[in-house]
Amino acid sequence: MKKFTKLAVAAVSGAWLAMMTTASFAESTMEKIVRTGEMTIAVQTQGPPVSFINKDGKRTGLAVELAQMMADDMGVKLVVQDYDWKGLIPSLLSGKADFIAADMTPTAKRSMQVVFTEPVFYSETIAFAMKDSGYTSWRDLNVAGISVGATQASSWADIARAKISNAELKEFAGGTAQTVQALTSGRINAGVSDKATIAGFMSSIEGLVVLDGDISREPLGFAVRPDSTHLLFALDNYMGLIRADGRLDEKLEYWWNTTNWEADHK
Amino acid sequence: MKKFTKLAVAAVSGAWLAMMTTASFAESTMEKIVRTGEMTIAVQTQGPPVSFINKDGKRTGLAVELAQMMADDMGVKLVVQDYDWKGLIPSLLSGKADFIAADMTPTAKRSMQVVFTEPVFYSETIAFAMKDSGYTSWRDLNVAGISVGATQASSWADIARAKISNAELKEFAGGTAQTVQALTSGRINAGVSDKATIAGFMSSIEGLVVLDGDISREPLGFAVRPDSTHLLFALDNYMGLIRADGRLDEKLEYWWNTTNWEADHK
Amino acid sequence: MKKFTKLAVAAVSGAWLAMMTTASFAESTMEKIVRTGEMTIAVQTQGPPVSFINKDGKRTGLAVELAQMMADDMGVKLVVQDYDWKGLIPSLLSGKADFIAADMTPTAKRSMQVVFTEPVFYSETIAFAMKDSGYTSWRDLNVAGISVGATQASSWADIARAKISNAELKEFAGGTAQTVQALTSGRINAGVSDKATIAGFMSSIEGLVVLDGDISREPLGFAVRPDSTHLLFALDNYMGLIRADGRLDEKLEYWWNTTNWEADHK
């Protein structure tokens, strides 16, 4: 009888202890980072220029450098875990990583599982043409008789179809290189891609220009577990801080808006 | 004795289970949405153009369409519950609705009970005059000898009194129609109202112009319960996403900044 | 035996009650404010113009007035607690204050302990010169042969060293007054300080001009405990509200961007 009671009480206490360590009494993600002195991020194994292993076998990229800068300023060690794209969200939800540092769009579906930071950077869909074309803005292309190229079955093709609906859309298998080639050989009047990709062609293709205006912008951010609110606020505040002091723009200029990183890492 | 002990332990366990299902162990609002596949919003029964029943007896409006777009992108069913304005916050706090989709100003008092999203749209107080008046900006009106009209006892009258204090304020019973009439018949030099309301008069009153600059802006947003942080972040991220890709502006152009919706629904 | 059981159960219940009142079952900071009708802020004893005791012995300043405006709109009493700078974060974490109302930069290290609001205002580092110098932007100073002054061992000196690295940096003991004197006596070509500090010299030093562009911006915000999410959202929403209706700009114009406050309080 005594034994039974003790056991029963022990059972309650045991379950209660388990509860204390797994639910609201568990430390927050930020408290864990402070206690262990380590912040762990999940990154995509090969996703240049956001996260990748460079020509020297070194892990680098925009997201890795931003996370490293934050860890340095916090005075903690950054631990980087590699995943393929599909492994990123599961690694976060299982608690292996503290946050995902990738170029992930905060879609409505993903927001049902994870919580995104405010946008850290944007993927900007733009139109490009040859300098002597006479076009100024991407809106000038939305006219019957103009042909616009984009990679086959890409989001760029979808955007061109929706927003430049009066022009004829020509889709090219492969990548933006095929669209650029079609443009320089006169088979299309203009092309649609994203700003960062076209930046890579600007240095080698003379006369290639980006037309005024973003056709569409897609925010890209990092992601935490829904209950990691302290870490979320810390990430948002930090990005605001380095946006104000110029450090974020420096990183974006090197890694995202230009292909300056290629000479050093590719 | 044994019975007592069992009961006592059972009492602890029972209360503990109750606690687990009502407090921090209860599922979050987002977890409930994911589990049931339904997202429930509280809207105002008749509050065009934000939420109303149109000429065909169909529930529609800006807030309804934004919530429907999000539910579609999430892959869940949207359930719409009608309330009068005063019933909105109680319906949220009692758990009947997951969020309020209305044109609610995040006042300090309301923020003590609910948590607002970032502003989804703005009510902009502007000044209007006849084209040949020679006024360019609302600031040109802040001069002795000028008379400015606004609806009696409205927030527009308050704003005119505070910001255009050197002019004479004339208040008109009824609505902005009375102020517009006073303007066209030459009884006042200019009027004060909000941008969306004046947009409705622009098509029918020739020569009516909106003067440069907002006199005041009032943010309008949706609202969740204070502990629905995951849903709050999902709402903020979704609005950021559709602002970037142009879908929010499309809805605002149709429903809020113009009276385009009237031909279809009124 | 019976006694033992009762005690054991009581121990569980007692601990459980303690848990209920200290952890997730404790009221939130906002619930406490609503229940007591009091909102308590921690401010810096002497930190003009953000928080200070004026010539009449009255507690005032930008942060105090913003918190008072919010408390008035909420219909609660504002309680102000004085601390030296180092006492601010401990007073918050110990629960003595509901939030810190000061000009605190949301550094990565501080974000490990507290959560910052969105920036309420900014400290802007700018360059100043004499009107006849011919310089237009601070970027014009980044040339060999130019000498730039700043307060010794200040963040302004650090910023000048990093961003105007081609110029010669001269550091002056004391404060910005010494740098301004060096400028007017022709010992340096330009100086670096923050916008608000220089605003204080503009009225007395004829020909002193601020060069175009911020060299660096530092966000400044208020701070809450990591679990005070409801209060955090209420603060962010309130600042957005008074930014939109013009009340925040009025306060910033009086207290932060000019020295208008000095005549009334100094």
Coordinates of N, CA and C in Angstrom, one line a residue, chain A residues 1-2 5-6 9 12-13 16 19-20 24-25 30 33-34 70 73-76 118 229-230 233-234 237-238 240-241 244-246 250, chain C residues 1 4-5 8-9 12 15-16 19 23-24 105-109 111-118 122 163 216-217 219 226 229 232-233:
Chain A
M1 N 0.8 -1.2 0.0 CA 0.0 0.0 0.0 C 0.9 1.3 0.0
K2 N 1.8 1.3 0.9 CA 2.7 2.4 1.0 C 3.4 2.6 -0.3
T5 N 1.3 3.9 -3.0 CA 1.2 5.4 -3.0 C 2.4 6.1 -3.5
K6 N 3.5 5.6 -3.0 CA 4.8 6.3 -3.4 C 4.9 6.2 -4.9
V9 N 2.5 8.6 -6.5 CA 3.0 10.0 -6.4 C 4.3 10.2 -7.3
V12 N 3.2 10.7 -10.8 CA 2.8 12.0 -11.1 C 4.0 12.9 -11.2
S13 N 4.9 12.8 -10.2 CA 6.1 13.7 -10.2 C 6.9 13.4 -11.4
W16 N 5.4 14.8 -14.4 CA 5.4 16.3 -14.2 C 6.8 16.8 -14.6
M19 N 7.2 16.8 -18.2 CA 6.5 17.9 -18.7 C 7.3 19.2 -18.6
M20 N 7.9 19.4 -17.4 CA 8.7 20.6 -17.1 C 9.8 20.7 -18.1
S24 N 6.3 24.1 -21.5 CA 6.5 25.5 -21.2 C 7.6 25.7 -20.2
F25 N 8.0 24.6 -19.5 CA 9.1 24.8 -18.5 C 10.5 24.5 -19.1
M30 N 16.6 30.4 -27.2 CA 17.6 31.4 -26.9 C 18.3 31.0 -25.6
I33 N 20.8 28.5 -26.3 CA 22.0 29.1 -27.0 C 22.9 29.7 -26.0
V34 N 22.3 30.5 -25.0 CA 23.1 31.1 -24.0 C 23.8 30.1 -23.1
M70 N 26.4 37.4 -36.7 CA 25.5 37.4 -35.5 C 26.1 36.6 -34.4
D73 N 28.9 38.5 -32.8 CA 28.5 39.6 -32.0 C 27.8 39.2 -30.7
M74 N 27.2 38.0 -30.8 CA 26.6 37.4 -29.5 C 27.7 36.8 -28.6
G75 N 28.9 36.5 -29.2 CA 29.9 35.8 -28.5 C 29.6 34.3 -28.3
V76 N 29.0 33.7 -29.3 CA 28.7 32.2 -29.2 C 29.3 31.6 -30.5
E118 N 11.4 38.6 -40.5 CA 11.1 39.6 -41.6 C 12.0 39.3 -42.7
T229 N 10.1 32.4 -30.0 CA 9.8 33.8 -30.2 C 11.0 34.7 -29.8
H230 N 11.7 34.4 -28.7 CA 12.8 35.2 -28.3 C 13.9 35.2 -29.4
F233 N 12.7 37.4 -32.4 CA 12.9 38.8 -32.2 C 14.3 39.2 -32.3
A234 N 15.2 38.4 -31.7 CA 16.6 38.7 -31.8 C 17.1 38.7 -33.2
N237 N 15.7 41.9 -34.9 CA 16.4 43.1 -34.4 C 17.8 43.2 -35.0
Y238 N 18.5 42.0 -35.1 CA 19.9 42.1 -35.5 C 19.9 42.5 -37.0
G240 N 17.8 44.3 -38.5 CA 17.6 45.8 -38.6 C 18.8 46.6 -38.2
L241 N 19.6 46.1 -37.2 CA 20.8 46.7 -36.8 C 21.8 46.8 -37.9
A244 N 20.9 49.1 -40.8 CA 21.1 50.5 -40.4 C 22.6 50.9 -40.5
D245 N 23.5 50.0 -40.1 CA 24.9 50.4 -40.0 C 25.6 50.1 -41.3
G246 N 24.9 49.5 -42.3 CA 25.5 49.3 -43.6 C 26.1 47.9 -43.8
E250 N 26.5 45.6 -47.5 CA 27.8 45.2 -47.9 C 27.8 43.7 -48.3
Chain C
M1 N 1.0 6.8 7.7 CA 0.9 6.5 6.3 C -0.1 7.4 5.6
F4 N 1.6 10.7 5.5 CA 2.6 10.7 4.4 C 2.1 11.0 3.1
T5 N 1.0 10.2 2.8 CA 0.4 10.3 1.5 C -0.1 11.8 1.2
A8 N 2.7 14.0 0.7 CA 3.3 13.8 -0.6 C 2.4 14.5 -1.7
V9 N 1.2 14.2 -1.5 CA 0.3 14.8 -2.5 C 0.3 16.3 -2.4
V12 N 3.2 17.7 -4.1 CA 3.0 17.8 -5.5 C 2.1 19.1 -5.8
A15 N 3.9 22.4 -5.1 CA 4.9 22.8 -6.2 C 4.2 23.1 -7.4
W16 N 3.1 22.5 -7.6 CA 2.3 22.7 -8.8 C 1.6 24.1 -8.8
M19 N 4.2 26.5 -9.4 CA 4.5 26.5 -10.9 C 3.4 27.3 -11.6
A23 N 5.0 30.4 -13.8 CA 5.4 30.1 -15.2 C 4.3 30.4 -16.1
S24 N 3.8 29.4 -16.9 CA 2.9 29.7 -17.9 C 1.5 30.1 -17.4
T105 N 20.5 50.7 -27.9 CA 20.7 50.0 -29.2 C 20.5 48.5 -29.1
P106 N 19.7 47.9 -30.0 CA 19.4 46.5 -29.9 C 20.6 45.7 -30.4
T107 N 21.7 45.6 -29.6 CA 22.8 44.8 -29.9 C 22.5 43.3 -29.8
A108 N 23.3 42.6 -30.5 CA 23.2 41.1 -30.5 C 23.3 40.6 -29.0
K109 N 24.2 41.1 -28.3 CA 24.4 40.7 -26.9 C 23.2 41.0 -26.0
S111 N 20.2 41.4 -26.9 CA 19.1 40.6 -27.4 C 19.1 39.2 -26.8
M112 N 20.2 38.8 -26.2 CA 20.2 37.5 -25.6 C 19.5 37.5 -24.3
Q113 N 19.3 38.7 -23.7 CA 18.6 38.9 -22.4 C 17.2 39.5 -22.5
V114 N 17.1 40.5 -23.3 CA 15.8 41.2 -23.4 C 15.4 41.2 -24.9
V115 N 14.1 41.6 -25.1 CA 13.6 41.7 -26.5 C 13.3 43.2 -26.7
F116 N 13.8 43.7 -27.9 CA 13.6 45.1 -28.2 C 12.4 45.3 -29.1
T117 N 11.8 46.5 -28.9 CA 10.7 46.9 -29.9 C 11.4 47.2 -31.2
E118 N 10.5 47.4 -32.2 CA 11.1 47.9 -33.4 C 11.7 49.3 -33.1
Y122 N 16.3 56.9 -34.2 CA 17.6 56.6 -34.7 C 18.7 57.6 -34.3
K163 N 34.8 54.4 -42.3 CA 34.0 54.8 -43.5 C 34.7 56.0 -44.2
S216 N 26.3 56.6 -40.8 CA 25.8 55.4 -40.2 C 24.5 55.7 -39.4
R217 N 23.6 54.7 -39.3 CA 22.4 54.9 -38.5 C 22.4 53.8 -37.4
P219 N 19.7 52.1 -34.8 CA 18.4 52.1 -34.3 C 18.4 52.1 -32.8
P226 N 11.8 38.7 -22.4 CA 11.5 37.8 -23.5 C 10.1 37.2 -23.5
T229 N 5.4 39.1 -24.6 CA 5.1 39.3 -26.1 C 3.9 40.2 -26.3
L232 N 5.0 43.7 -25.9 CA 5.9 44.0 -27.1 C 5.0 44.4 -28.3
F233 N 4.1 43.6 -28.6 CA 3.2 43.9 -29.8 C 2.4 45.2 -29.6

